[in-house]
Coordinates of C-alpha atoms in Angstrom, one line a residue:
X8 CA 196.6 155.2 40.4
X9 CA 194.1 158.2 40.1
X10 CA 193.1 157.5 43.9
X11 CA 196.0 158.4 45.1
X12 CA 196.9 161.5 42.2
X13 CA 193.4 163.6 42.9
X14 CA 193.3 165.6 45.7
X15 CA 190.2 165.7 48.8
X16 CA 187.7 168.7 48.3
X17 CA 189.6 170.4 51.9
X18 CA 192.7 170.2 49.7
X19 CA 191.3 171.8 47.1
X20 CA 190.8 174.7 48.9
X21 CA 193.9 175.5 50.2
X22 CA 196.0 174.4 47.1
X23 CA 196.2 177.0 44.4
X24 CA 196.0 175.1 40.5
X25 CA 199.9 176.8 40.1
X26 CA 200.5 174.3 42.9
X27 CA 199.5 171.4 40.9
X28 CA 202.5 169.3 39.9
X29 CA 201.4 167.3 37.0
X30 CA 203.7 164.5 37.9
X31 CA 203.5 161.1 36.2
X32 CA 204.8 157.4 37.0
X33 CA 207.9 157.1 35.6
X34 CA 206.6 153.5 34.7
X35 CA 203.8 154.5 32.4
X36 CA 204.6 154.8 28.3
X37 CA 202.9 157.1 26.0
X38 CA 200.8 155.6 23.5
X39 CA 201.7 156.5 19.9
X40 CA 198.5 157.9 19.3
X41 CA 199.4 160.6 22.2
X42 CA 203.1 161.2 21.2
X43 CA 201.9 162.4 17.9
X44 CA 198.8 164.7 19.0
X45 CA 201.6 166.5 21.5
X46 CA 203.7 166.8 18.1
X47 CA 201.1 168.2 16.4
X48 CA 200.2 170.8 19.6
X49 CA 203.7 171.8 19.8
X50 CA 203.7 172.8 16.3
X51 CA 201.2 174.6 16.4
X52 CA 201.2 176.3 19.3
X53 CA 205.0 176.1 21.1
X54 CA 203.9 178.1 24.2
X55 CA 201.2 175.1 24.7
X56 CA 201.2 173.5 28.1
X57 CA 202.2 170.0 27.0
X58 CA 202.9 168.7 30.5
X59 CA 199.4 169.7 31.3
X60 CA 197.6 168.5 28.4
X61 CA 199.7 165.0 28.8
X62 CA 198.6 164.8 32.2
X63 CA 194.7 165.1 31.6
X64 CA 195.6 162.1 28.8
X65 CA 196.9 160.2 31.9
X66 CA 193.9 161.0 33.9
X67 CA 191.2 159.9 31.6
X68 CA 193.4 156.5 30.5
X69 CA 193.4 155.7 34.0
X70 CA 189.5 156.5 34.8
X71 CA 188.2 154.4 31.4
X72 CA 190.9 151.8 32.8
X73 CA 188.9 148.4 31.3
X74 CA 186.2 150.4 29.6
X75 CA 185.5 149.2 25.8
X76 CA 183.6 151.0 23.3
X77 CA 180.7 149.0 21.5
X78 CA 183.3 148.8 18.6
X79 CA 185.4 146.5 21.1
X80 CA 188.9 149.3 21.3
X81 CA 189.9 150.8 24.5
X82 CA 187.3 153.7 25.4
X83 CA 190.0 155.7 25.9
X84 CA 190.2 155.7 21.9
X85 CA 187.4 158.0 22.0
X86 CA 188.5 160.9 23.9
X87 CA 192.2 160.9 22.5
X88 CA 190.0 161.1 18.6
X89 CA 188.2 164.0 20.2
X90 CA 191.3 166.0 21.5
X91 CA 192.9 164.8 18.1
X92 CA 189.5 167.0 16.5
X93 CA 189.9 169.6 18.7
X94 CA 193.5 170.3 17.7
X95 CA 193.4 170.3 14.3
X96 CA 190.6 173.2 14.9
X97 CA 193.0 174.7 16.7
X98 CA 191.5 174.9 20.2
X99 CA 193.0 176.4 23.3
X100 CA 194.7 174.3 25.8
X101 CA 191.8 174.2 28.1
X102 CA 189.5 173.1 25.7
X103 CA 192.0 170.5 24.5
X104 CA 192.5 168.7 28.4
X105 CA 188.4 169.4 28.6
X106 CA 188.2 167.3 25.5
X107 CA 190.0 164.4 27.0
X108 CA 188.3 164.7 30.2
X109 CA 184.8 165.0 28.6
X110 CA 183.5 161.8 29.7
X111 CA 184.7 161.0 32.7
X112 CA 182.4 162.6 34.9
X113 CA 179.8 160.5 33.6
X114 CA 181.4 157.3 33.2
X115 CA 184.0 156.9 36.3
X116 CA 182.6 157.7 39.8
X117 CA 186.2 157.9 41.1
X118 CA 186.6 161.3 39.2
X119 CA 184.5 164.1 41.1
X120 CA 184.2 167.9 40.1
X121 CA 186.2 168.7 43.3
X122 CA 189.4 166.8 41.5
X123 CA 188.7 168.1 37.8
X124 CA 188.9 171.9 39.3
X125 CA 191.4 171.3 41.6
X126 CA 194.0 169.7 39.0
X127 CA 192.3 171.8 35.8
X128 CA 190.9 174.7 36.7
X129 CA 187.1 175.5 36.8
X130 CA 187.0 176.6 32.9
X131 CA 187.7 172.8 32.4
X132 CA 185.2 171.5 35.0
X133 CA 182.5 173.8 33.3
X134 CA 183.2 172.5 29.8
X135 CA 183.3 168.5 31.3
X136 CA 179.9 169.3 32.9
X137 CA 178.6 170.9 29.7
X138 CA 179.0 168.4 27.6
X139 CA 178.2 165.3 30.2
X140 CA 175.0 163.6 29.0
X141 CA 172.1 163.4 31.1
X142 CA 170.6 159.9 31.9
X143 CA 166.8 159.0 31.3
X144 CA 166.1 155.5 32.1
X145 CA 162.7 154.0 31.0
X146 CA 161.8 151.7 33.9
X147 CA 161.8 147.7 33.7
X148 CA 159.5 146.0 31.4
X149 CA 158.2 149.2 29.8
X150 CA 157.1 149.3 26.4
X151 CA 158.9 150.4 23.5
X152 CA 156.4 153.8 23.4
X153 CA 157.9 154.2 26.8
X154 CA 161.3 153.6 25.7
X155 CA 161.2 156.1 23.2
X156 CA 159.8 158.7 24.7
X157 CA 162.7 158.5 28.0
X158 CA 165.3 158.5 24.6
X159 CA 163.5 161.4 23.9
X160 CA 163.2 163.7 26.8
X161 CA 166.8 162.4 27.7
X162 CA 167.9 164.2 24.0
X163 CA 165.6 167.6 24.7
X164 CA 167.5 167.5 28.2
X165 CA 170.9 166.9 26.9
X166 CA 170.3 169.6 24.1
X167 CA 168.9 172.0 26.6
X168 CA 171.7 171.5 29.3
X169 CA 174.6 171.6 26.6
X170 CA 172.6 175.2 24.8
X171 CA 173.0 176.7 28.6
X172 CA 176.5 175.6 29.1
X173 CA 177.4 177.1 25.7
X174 CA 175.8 180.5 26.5
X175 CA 178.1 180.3 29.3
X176 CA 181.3 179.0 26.9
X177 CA 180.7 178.4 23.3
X178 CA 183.6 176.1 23.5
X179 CA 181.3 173.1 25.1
X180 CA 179.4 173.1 22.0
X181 CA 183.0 173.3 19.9
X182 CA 183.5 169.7 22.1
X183 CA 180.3 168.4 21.5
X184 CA 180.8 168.6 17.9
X185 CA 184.1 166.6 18.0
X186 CA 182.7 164.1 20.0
X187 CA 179.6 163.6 17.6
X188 CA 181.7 163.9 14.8
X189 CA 184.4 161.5 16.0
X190 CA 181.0 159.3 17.0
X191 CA 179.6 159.7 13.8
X192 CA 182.8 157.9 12.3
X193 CA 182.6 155.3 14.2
X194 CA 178.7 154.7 14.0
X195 CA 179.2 151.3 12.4
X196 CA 179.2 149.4 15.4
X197 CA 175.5 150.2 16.0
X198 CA 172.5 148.3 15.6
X199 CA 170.3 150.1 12.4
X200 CA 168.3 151.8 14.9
X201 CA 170.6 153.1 16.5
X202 CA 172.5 154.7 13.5
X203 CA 169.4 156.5 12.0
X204 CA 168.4 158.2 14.8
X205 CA 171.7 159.4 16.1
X206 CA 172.2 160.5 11.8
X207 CA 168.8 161.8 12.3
X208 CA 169.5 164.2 15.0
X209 CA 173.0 165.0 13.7
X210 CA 171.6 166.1 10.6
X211 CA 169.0 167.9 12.0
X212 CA 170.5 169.5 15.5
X213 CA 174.5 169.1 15.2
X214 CA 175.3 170.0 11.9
X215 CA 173.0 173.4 11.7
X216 CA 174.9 174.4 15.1
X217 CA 177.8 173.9 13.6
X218 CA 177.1 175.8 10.6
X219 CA 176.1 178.8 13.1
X220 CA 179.3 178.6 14.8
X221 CA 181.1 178.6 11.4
X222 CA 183.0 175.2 12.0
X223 CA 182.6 174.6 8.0
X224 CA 185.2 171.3 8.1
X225 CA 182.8 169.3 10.9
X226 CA 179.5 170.7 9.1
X227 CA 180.3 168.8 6.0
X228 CA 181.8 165.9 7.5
X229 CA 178.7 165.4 9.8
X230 CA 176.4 166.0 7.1
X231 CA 177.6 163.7 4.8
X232 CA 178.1 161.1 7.5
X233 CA 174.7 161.2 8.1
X234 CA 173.6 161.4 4.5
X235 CA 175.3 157.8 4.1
X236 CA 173.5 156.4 7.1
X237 CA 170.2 157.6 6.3
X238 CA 170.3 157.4 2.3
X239 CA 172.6 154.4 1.5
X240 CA 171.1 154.5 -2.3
X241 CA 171.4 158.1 -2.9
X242 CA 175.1 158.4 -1.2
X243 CA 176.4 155.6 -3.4
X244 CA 174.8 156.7 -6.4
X245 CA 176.2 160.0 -6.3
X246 CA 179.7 159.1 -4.4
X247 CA 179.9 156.8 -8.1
X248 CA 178.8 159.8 -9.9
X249 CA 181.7 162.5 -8.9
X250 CA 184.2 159.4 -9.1
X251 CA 183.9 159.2 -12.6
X252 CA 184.4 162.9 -13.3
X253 CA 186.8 163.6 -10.9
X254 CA 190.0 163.1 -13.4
X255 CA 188.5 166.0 -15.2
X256 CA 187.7 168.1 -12.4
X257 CA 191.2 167.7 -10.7
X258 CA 192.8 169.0 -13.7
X259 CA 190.6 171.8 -13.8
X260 CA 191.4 172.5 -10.3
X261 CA 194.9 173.0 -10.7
X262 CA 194.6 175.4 -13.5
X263 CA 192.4 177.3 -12.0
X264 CA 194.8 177.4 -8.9
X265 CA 197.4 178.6 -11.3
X266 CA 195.4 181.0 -13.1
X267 CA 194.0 182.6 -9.4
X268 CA 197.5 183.0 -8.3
X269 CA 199.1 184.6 -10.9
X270 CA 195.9 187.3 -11.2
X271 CA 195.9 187.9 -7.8
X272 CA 199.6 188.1 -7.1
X273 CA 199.4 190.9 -10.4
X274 CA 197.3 193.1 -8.5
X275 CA 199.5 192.9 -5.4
X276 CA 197.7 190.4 -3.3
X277 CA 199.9 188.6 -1.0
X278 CA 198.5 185.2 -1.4
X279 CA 199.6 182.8 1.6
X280 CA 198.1 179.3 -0.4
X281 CA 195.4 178.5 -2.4
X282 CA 194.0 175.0 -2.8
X283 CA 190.7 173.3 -4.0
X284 CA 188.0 171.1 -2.2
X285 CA 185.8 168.9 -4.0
X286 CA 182.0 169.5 -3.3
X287 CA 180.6 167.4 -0.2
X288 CA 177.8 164.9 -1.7
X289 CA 175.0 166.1 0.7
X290 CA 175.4 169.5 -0.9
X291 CA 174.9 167.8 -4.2
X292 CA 172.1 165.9 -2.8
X293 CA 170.6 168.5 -2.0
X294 CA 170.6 170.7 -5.1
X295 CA 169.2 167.4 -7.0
X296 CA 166.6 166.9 -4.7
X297 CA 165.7 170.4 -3.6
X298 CA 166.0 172.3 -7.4
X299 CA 165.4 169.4 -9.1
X300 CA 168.9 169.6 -11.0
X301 CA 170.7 166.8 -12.9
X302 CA 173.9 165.6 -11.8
X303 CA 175.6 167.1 -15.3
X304 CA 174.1 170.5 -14.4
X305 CA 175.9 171.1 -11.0
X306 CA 178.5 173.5 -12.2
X307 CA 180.3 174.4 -8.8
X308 CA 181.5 170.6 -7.9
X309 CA 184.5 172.1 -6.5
X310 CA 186.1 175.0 -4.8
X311 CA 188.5 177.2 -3.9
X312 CA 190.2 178.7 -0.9
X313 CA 192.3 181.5 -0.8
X314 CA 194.4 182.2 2.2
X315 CA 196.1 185.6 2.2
X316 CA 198.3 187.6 4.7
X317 CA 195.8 189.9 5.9

């Protein structure tokens, strides 16, 4: 059990991190879900700690032991999804263990910061108490003005704490943004309420952030997230709208990816890959709404990406 894997504070102190040995039950079996995000790490990265990065899995299974999401999976769901976000973004091993660790300051009191740095390292302890929410409580039979402004202050707080942390590390803000993105997915298991104003803020806080931190692929999959939560009409209409044109426009796309490669390759660019995207539907929302465009007049419904050696 964790109890008896995490070391005192005195213990801490006299036991370098090098020391730590990472070791696991013999008894306990990966999940599938972790077998194939070390697959993916050790493709990408072959010098990547994997015995580490396992062990913080173990760590955080353990601590959410019995914990259920409102979706009714193991909690632990949550955290691997998040690591799973961070990978593909190609994160650092430290960010990657803080990613699976991120909650469990918060939500298990047998975890203490003395144990995180101890087995971790205090770059991973800072990111877990970056991103760790703050709690604001309205007290007991308050009304629901109170209610709302404790849900408030508690998001101004959280915001505030997690802007600091990231002047410190800008890769607590790179977790934050998996976990709301990962959230964001899984949103359906929330009251109405609930889902507009988390959509609400992500739209309005989380997406710009990560549009400033150039994280392109979570900027358009929290805006459009949030575009279906908060304009169910709108989304559907238009989601119905690029259906029925997309035969065209994927044919298009791969002439055009044809066309690109042989120009560019003539004038001696070494061209690594091209492929397209289609354009996200909050982007077309927007031009409709904001220019005042029709649908047939959106010209740039997809694009292109060119990777190249240098």
């Amino acid at each position: 059990k964790i109890s008896h894997a995490l070391p005192t504070m005195q213990a801490r102190r006299s036991v370098p991190l090098m020391a730590v040995a990472f070791d696991i039950p013999h008894t306990w079996e990966e999940p599938d879900g972790l077998l194939d995000l070390l697959r993916v790490i050790r493709e990408q990265r072959p010098e990547a700690d994997i015995r580490r990065i396992r062990y913080a899995y173990y760590i955080a299974e353990d601590a959410h032991s019995g914990q259920m999401r409102q979706s009714g999976e193991p909690y632990i769901t949550h955290p691997l999804e998040v690591a799973r976000i961070l990978v593909d973004l190609r994160m650092d091993d430290d960010t990657i263990c803080a990613g699976l660790l991120h909650d469990v300051l918060e939500d298990c009191p047998k975890v203490t910061p003395e144990n995180l740095a101890h087995l971790f390292g205090e770059d991973v302890l800072q990111m877990v108490e970056g991103v760790t929410k703050l709690r604001f409580k309205a007290p007991d039979g308050s009304s629901e003005r109170q209610r709302a402004i404790a849900e408030t202050n508690r998001a101004a707080e959280s915001l505030r704490k997690m802007l600091l942390a990231m002047a410190r590390d800008v890769r607590v803000m790179v977790i934050k943004l998996a976990d709301r993105l990962h959230n964001m997915r899984t949103l359906g298991s929330l009251g109405p309420d609930k889902q507009i104003r988390i959509a609400s803020e992500t739209l309005d806080i989380y997406a710009p952030l990560a549009a400033r931190l150039g994280i392109w692929q979570v900027k358009w999959q929290l805006e459009d997230l949030s575009f279906k939560i908060l304009h169910p009409k709108e989304y559907t209409h238009i989601q119905q709208l690029v259906a029925k044109s997309r035969g065209k426009r994927e044919e298009e796309l791969q002439e055009a990816i044809v066309l690109l490669k042989e120009r560019l390759q003539g004038k001696g660019v070494k061209v690594v890959e091209v492929h397209g995207r289609p354009k996200h539907l909050y982007s077309i929302f927007n031009k409709i709404v904001k220019h005042g465009f029709q649908f047939e007049e959106i010209l740039d419904l997809i694009a292109l990406r060119v990777v190249v050696r240098d």
